Short mmCIF file of C-alpha atoms in Angstrom, two decimals:
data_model
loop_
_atom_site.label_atom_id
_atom_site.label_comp_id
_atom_site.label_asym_id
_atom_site.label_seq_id
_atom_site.Cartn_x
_atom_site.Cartn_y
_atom_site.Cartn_z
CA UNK A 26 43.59 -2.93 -33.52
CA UNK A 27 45.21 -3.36 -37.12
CA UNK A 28 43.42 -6.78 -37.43
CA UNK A 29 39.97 -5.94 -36.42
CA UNK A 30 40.01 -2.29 -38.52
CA UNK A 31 40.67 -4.50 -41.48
CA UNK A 32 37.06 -6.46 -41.90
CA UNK A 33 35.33 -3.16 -41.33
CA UNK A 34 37.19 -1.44 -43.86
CA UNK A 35 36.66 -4.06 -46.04
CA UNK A 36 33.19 -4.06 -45.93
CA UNK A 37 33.08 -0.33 -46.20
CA UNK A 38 34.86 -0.47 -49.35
CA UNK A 39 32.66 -3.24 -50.49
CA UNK A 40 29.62 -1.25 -49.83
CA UNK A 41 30.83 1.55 -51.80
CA UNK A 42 31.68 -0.66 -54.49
CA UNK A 43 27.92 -1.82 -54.51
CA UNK A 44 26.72 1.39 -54.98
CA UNK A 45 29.43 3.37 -57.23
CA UNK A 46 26.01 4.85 -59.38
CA UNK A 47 25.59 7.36 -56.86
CA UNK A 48 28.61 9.31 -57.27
CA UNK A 49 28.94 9.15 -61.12
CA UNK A 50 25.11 10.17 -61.19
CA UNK A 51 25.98 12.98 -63.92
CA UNK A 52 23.33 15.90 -64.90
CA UNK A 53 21.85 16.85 -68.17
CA UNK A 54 19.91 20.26 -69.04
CA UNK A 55 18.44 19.40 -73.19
CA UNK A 56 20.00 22.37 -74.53
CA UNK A 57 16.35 24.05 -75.68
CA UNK A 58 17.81 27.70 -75.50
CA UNK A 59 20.44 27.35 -77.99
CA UNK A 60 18.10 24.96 -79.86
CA UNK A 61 20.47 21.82 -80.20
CA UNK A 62 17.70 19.80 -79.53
CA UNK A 63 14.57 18.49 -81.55
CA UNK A 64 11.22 16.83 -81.35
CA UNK A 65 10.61 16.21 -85.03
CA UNK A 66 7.14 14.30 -86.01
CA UNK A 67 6.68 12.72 -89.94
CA UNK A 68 3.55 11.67 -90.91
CA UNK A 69 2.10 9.80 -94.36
CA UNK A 70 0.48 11.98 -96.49
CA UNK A 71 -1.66 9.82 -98.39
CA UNK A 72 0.61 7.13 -98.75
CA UNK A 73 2.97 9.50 -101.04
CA UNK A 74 5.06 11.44 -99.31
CA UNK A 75 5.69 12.34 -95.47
CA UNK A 76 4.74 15.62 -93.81
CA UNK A 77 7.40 16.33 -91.22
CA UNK A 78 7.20 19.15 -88.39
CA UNK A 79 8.35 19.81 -85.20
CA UNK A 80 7.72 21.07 -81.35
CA UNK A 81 9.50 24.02 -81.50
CA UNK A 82 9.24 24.73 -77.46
CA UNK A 83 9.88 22.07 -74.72
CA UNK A 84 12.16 21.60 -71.97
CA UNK A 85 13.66 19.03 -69.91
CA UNK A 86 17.00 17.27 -68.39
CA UNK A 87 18.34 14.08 -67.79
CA UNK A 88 20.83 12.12 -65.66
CA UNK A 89 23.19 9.51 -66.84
CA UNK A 90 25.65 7.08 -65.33
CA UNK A 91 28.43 5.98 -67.41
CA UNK A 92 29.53 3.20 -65.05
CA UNK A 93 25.61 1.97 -64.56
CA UNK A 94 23.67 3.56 -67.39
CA UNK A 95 20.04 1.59 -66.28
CA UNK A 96 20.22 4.32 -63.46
CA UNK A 97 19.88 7.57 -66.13
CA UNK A 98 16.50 9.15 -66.14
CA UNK A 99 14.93 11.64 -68.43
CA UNK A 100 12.10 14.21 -68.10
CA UNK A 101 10.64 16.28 -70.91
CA UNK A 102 7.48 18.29 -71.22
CA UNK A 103 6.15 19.93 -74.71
CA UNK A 104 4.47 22.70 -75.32
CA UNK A 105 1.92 21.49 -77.70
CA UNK A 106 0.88 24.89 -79.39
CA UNK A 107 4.74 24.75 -80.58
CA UNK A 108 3.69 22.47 -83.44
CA UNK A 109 5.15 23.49 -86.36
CA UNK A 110 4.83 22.02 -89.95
CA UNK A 111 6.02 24.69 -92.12
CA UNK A 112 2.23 26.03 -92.70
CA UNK A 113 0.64 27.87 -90.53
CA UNK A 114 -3.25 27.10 -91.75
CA UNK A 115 -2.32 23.53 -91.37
CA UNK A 116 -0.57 24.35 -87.87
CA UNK A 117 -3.67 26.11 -86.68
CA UNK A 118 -5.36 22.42 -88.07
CA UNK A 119 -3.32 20.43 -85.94
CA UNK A 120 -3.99 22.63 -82.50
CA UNK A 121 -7.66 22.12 -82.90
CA UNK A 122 -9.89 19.33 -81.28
CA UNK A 123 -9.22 17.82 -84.48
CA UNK A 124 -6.35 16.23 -83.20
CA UNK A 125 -3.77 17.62 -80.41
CA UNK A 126 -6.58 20.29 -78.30
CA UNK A 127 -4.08 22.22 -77.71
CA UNK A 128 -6.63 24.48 -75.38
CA UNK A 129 -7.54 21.22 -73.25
CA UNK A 130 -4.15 19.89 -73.30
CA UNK A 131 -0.90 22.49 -73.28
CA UNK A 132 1.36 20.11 -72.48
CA UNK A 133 2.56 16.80 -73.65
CA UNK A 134 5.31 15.23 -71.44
CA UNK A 135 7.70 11.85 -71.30
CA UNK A 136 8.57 10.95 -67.89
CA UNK A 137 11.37 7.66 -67.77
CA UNK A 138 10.81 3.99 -66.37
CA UNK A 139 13.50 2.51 -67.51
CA UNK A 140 17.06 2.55 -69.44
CA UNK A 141 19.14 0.11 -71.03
CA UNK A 142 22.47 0.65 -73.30
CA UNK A 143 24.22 -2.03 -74.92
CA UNK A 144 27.12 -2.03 -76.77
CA UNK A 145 27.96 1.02 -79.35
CA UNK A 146 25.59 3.76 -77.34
CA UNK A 147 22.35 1.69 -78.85
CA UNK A 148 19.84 1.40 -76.15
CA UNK A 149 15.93 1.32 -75.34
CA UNK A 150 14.35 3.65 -73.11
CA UNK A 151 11.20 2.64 -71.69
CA UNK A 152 8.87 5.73 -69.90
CA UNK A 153 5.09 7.16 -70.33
CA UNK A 154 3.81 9.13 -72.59
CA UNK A 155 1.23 11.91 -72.00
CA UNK A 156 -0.29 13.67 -75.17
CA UNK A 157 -3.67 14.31 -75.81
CA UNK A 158 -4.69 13.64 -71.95
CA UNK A 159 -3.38 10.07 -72.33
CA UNK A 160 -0.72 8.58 -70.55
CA UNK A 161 0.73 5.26 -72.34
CA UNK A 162 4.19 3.13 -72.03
CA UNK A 163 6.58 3.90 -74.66
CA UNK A 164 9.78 2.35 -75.82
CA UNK A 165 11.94 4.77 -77.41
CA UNK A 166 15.41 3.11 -79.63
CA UNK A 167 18.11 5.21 -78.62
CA UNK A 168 21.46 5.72 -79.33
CA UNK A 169 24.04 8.43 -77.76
CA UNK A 170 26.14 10.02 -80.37
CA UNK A 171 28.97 11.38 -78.31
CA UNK A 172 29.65 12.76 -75.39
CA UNK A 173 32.52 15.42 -74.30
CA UNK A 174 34.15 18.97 -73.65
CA UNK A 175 32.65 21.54 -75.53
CA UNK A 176 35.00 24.06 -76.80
CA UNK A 177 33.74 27.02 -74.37
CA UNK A 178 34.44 25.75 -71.09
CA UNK A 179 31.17 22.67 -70.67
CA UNK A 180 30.49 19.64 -70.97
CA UNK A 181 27.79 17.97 -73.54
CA UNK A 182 26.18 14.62 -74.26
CA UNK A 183 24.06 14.02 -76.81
CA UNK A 184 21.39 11.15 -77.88
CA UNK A 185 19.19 10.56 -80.64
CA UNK A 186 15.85 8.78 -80.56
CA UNK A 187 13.16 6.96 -82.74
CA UNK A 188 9.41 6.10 -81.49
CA UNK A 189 6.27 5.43 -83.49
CA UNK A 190 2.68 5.93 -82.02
CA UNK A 191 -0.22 5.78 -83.42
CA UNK A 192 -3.17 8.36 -83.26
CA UNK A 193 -6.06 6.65 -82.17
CA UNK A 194 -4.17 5.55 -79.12
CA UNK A 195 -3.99 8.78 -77.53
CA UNK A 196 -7.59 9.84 -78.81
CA UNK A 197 -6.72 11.77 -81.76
CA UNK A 198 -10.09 10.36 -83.71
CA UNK A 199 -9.48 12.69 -87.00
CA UNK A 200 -8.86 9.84 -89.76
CA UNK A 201 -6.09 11.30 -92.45
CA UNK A 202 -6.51 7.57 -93.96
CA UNK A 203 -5.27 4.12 -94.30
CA UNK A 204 -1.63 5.44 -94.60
CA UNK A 205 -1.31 8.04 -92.25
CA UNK A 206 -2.85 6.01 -88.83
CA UNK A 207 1.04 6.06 -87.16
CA UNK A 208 3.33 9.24 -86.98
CA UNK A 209 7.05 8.79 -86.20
CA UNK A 210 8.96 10.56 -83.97
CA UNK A 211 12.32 11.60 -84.06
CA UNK A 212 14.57 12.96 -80.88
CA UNK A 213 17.70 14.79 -81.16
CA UNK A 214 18.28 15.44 -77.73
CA UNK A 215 21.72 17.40 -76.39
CA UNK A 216 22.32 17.71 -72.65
CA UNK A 217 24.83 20.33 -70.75
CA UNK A 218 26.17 18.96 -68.06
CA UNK A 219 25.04 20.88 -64.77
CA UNK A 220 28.25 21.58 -62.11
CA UNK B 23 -29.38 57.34 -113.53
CA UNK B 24 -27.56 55.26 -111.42
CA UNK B 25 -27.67 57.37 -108.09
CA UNK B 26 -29.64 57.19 -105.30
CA UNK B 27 -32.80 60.19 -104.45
CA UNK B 28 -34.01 61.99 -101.82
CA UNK B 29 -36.97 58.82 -101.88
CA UNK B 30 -35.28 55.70 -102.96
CA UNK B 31 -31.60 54.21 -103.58
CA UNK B 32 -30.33 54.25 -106.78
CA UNK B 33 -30.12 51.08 -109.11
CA UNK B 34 -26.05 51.25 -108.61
CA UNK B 35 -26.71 51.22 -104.51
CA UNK B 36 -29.39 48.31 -105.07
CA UNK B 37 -26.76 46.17 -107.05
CA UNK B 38 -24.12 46.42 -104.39
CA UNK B 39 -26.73 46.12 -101.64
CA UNK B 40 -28.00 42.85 -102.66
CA UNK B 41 -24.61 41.23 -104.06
CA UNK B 42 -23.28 41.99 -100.79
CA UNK B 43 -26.57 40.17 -99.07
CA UNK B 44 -25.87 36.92 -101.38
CA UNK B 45 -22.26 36.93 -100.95
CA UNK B 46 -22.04 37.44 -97.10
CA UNK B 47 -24.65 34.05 -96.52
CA UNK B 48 -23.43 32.15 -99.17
CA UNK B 49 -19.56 32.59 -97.83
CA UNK B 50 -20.51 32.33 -93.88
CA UNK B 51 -22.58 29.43 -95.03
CA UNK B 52 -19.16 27.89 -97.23
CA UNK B 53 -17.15 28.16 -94.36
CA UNK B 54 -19.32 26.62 -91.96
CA UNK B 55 -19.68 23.83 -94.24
CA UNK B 56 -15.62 23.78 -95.43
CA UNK B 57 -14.29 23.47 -92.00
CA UNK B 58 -16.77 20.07 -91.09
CA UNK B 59 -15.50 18.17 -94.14
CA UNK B 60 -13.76 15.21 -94.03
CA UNK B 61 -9.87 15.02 -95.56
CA UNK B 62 -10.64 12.68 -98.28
CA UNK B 63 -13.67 14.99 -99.40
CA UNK B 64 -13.50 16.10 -103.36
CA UNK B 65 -14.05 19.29 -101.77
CA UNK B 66 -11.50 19.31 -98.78
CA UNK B 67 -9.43 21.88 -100.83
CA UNK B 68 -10.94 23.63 -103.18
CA UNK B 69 -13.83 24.83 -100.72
CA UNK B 70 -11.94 26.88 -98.91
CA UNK B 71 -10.12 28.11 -102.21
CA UNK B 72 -12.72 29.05 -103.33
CA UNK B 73 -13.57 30.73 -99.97
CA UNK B 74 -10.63 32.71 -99.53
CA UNK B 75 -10.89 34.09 -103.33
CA UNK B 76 -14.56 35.32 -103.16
CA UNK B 77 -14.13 36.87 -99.77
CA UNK B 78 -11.50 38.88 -101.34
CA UNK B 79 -13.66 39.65 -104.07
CA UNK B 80 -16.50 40.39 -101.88
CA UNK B 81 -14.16 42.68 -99.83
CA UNK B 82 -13.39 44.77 -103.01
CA UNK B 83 -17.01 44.70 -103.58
CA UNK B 84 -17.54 46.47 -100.21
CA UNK B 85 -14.98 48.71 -100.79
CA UNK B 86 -16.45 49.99 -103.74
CA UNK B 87 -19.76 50.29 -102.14
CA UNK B 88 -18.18 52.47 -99.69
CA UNK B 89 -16.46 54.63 -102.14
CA UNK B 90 -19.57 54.94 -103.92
CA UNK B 91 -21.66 56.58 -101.14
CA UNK B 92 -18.76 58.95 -100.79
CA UNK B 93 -20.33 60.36 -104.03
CA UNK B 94 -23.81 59.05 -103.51
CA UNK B 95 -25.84 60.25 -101.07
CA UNK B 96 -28.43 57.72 -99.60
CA UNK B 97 -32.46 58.70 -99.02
CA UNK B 98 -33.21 61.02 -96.56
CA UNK B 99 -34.84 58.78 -93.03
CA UNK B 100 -38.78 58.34 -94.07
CA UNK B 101 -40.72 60.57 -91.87
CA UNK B 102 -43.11 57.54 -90.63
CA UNK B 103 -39.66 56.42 -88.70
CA UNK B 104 -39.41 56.98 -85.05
CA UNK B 105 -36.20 58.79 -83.72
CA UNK B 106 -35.18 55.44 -81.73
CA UNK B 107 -35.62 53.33 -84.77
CA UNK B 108 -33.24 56.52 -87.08
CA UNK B 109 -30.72 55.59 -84.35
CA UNK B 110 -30.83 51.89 -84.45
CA UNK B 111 -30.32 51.97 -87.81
CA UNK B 112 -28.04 54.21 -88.30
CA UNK B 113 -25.67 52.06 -85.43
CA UNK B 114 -26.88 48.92 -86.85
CA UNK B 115 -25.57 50.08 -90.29
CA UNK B 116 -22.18 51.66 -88.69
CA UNK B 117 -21.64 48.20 -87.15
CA UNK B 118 -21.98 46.41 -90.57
CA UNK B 119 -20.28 48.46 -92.58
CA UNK B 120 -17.45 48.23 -90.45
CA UNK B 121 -17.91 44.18 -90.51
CA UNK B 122 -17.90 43.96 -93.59
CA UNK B 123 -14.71 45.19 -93.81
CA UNK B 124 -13.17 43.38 -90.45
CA UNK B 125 -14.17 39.75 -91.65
CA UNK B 126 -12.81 39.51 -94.72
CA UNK B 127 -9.87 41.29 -93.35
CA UNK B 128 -9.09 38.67 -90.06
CA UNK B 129 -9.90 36.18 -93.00
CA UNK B 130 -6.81 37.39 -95.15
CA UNK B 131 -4.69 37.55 -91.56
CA UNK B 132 -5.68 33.63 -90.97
CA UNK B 133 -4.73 32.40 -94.30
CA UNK B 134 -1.15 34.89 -95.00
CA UNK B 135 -0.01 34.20 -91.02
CA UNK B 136 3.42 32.23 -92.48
CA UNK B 137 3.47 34.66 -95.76
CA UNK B 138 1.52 32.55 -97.99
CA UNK B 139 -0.56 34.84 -100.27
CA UNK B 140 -3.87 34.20 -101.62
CA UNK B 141 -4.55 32.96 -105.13
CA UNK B 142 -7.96 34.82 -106.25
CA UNK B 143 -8.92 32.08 -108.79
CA UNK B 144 -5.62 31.71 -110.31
CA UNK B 145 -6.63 35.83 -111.54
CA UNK B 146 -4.47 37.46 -109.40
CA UNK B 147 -2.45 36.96 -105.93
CA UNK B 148 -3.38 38.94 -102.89
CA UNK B 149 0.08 39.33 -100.91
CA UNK B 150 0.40 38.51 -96.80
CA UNK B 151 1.02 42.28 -96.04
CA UNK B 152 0.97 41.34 -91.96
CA UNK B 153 2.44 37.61 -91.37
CA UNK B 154 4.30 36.11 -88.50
CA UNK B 155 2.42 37.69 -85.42
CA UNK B 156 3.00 35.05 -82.67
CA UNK B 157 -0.31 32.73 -83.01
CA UNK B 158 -1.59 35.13 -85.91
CA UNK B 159 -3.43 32.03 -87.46
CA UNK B 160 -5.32 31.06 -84.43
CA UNK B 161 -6.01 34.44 -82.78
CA UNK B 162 -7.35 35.25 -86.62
CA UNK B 163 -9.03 32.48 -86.67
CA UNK B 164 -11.00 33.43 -83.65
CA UNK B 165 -11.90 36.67 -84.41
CA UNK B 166 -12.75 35.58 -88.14
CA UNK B 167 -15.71 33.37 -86.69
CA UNK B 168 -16.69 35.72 -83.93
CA UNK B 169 -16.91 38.35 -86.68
CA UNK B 170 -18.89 36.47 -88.74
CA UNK B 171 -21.54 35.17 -86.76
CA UNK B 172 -21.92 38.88 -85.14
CA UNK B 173 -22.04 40.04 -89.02
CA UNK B 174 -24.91 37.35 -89.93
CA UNK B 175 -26.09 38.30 -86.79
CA UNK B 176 -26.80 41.70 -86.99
CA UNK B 177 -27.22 41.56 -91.01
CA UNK B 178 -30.47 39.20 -89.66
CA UNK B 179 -31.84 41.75 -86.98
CA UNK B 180 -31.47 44.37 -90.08
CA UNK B 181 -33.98 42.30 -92.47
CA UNK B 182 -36.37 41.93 -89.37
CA UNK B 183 -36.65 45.44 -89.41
CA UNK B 184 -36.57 45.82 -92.69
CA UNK B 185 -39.59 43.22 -92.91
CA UNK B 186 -41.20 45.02 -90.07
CA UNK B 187 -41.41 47.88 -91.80
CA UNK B 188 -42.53 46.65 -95.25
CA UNK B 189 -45.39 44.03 -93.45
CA UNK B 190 -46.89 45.54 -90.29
CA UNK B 191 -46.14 49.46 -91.35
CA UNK B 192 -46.68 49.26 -95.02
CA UNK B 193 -43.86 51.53 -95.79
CA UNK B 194 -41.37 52.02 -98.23
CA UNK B 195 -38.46 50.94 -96.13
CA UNK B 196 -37.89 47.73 -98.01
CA UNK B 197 -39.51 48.38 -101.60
CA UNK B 198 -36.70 51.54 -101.85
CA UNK B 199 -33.83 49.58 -101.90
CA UNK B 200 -35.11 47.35 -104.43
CA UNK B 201 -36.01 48.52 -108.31
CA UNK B 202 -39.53 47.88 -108.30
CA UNK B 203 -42.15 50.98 -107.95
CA UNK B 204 -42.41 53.02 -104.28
CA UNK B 205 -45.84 52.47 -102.55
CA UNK B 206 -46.24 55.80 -101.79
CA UNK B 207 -44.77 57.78 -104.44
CA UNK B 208 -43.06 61.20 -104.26
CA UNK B 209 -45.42 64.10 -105.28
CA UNK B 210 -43.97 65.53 -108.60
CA UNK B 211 -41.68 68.23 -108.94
CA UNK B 212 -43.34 71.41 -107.85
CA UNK B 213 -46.42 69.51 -106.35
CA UNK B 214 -47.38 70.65 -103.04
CA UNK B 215 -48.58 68.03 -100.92
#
């Protein structure tokens, strides 16, 4: 009895082994509604100096696997009308067909393909990007800043990102010149973990 | 001198009349044009500078207008007008008055939405009195252009009539609001007719 328990066991516990992702599969709410998250945009102006703004409203989650971190997923979608440079003529600019159509297209979103993490939290995340009605691979460089209890009873982990696109991909066709044909993005994305 | 008769407006009415004329087509003209141009246009900025400070002016034009026929009471209806076309008009010039106040103002709501105010040719600053409603820009915005073309609109359809009356009815319902001699003259004081 002993003796022929012992294989099957054996291969049970191997089979867990293959697949330990599962359990550890943790999950990530971006903490939008105490804002510790941002979706900041800088831009060349002229060649001379950047203009930098932000989407003030978006939401989204992710999952991550310490133990197999190419399993972690992310989601987001922006509210594109959220678009906020600090002037509001210039805002109202920027939601126009001019560039994002913010009347055609209300939502921008980022959907994962595909994560790896190296050594030090640096990593690439691969997904596709919709803005403007167009959907396009992006890799995003990424590095987690920490992870850990926060001190009122939850648990956060927290990530920072860097992209750059440029306009006429996605169909923005408004030319702001020779300088200003890319905008940067930068993520500071903070999850609570959900029980 | 300067105030209107029972016949004719006065020179003071004609002034504001006409300014107002030039400055509503020349501004709804500006900001058709301001809002096409391209970024690296000489003009890109200082268009709708310019804009924003002559609407302002124009506004306090208006307002003046409007005080002024507090004091100033405007000709009497000509008797050749029908009682449909008394009421047309009089709507017709309810509806501008009152855009002629309304457009500048969703103008000034557009550009003070984040507190900003407006520079009125480096004169003076007009404050943001009403900033920060949620989407005050774009909701201004909207109403600023709607305004506008209904303005230009009905400021058209008022020189049609006014035309129509001055070509096909050879009246004095043009010539009066201008400084230049009535067709049909009032008889003179005492006169019977």
């Amino acid at each position: 009895m002993k003796q022929r328990l012992m294989p099957l066991l054996l291969a049970a516990s191997l089979a867990l082994a293959a697949v330990p992702a599962r359990a550890e599969l943790e999950h990530y709410v971006i903490d939008t509604k105490n804002a510790h998250a941002f979706i900041q945009f800088k831009i060349s102006h002229l060649g001379y100096s950047w203009v930098i703004g932000r989407f003030n409203t978006f939401a989204g989650g992710f999952s991550y696997d310490p133990r197999n971190p190419a399993a972690s997923k992310v989601d987001v979608s922006i509210d594109t009308a959220s678009i906020d440079s600090n002037h509001a003529e210039r805002d109202k600019h920027l939601r126009s067909d001019d560039f994002l159509d913010v009347g055609k297209y209300p939502k921008a979103s980022f959907v994962s393909t595909g994560y790896s993490e190296g050594a030090g939290g640096q990593g690439q995340l691969k997904g596709e990007l919709t803005l403007h009605g167009v959907t396009r691979p992006v890799v995003i460089e990424t590095r987690m800043i920490g992870h850990g209890k926060d001190p009122w009873g939850g648990y956060r982990r927290g990530f920072e990102g860097t992209t750059t696109l440029k306009l006429k991909d996605y169909g923005i066709k408004k030319d702001l010149g020779p300088a200003s044909q890319e905008v940067e993005l930068f993520l500071s994305i903070e999850g609570v973990r959900q029980p | 001198m300067l105030g209107s008769s029972s016949t004719r407006f006065g020179p003071l009415a004609v002034l504001f009349h006409w300014t107002v004329f030039l400055g509503v087509f020349a501004l709804f003209a500006l900001g058709l044009y301001m809002t096409e141009l391209d970024y690296y246009h000489p003009w890109y900025n200082s268009a709708p500078a310019v804009h924003k400070a002559a609407g302002i002016l124009l506004l306090g034009l208006v307002l003046l207008r409007g005080a002024w026929r507090l004091f100033d009471r405007p000709p009497a209806p000509l008797d050749t007008h029908s009682t449909l076309e008394r009421w047309t008009a009089r709507a017709v010039h309810g509806a501008l008055y009152a855009l002629l106040v309304l457009v500048p103002l969703s103008g000034i709501l557009i550009a003070t939405a984040d507190g900003r105010p407006i520079d009125v040719f480096g004169w003076f600053d007009v404050p943001a009195l009403v900033s920060g409603l949620p989407r005050q820009e774009d909701m201004a915005g909207e109403l600023h252009e709607s305004l506008s073309w209904m303005l230009v609109g009905l400021a058209s359809l008022h020189a049609l009539a006014a035309l129509k009356h001055h070509i096909f009815d050879h009246d004095d319902t043009l010539r009066r609001m201008t400084l230049r001699p009535l067709r049909s003259p009032p008889p003179a004081q005492g006169d019977k007719p």
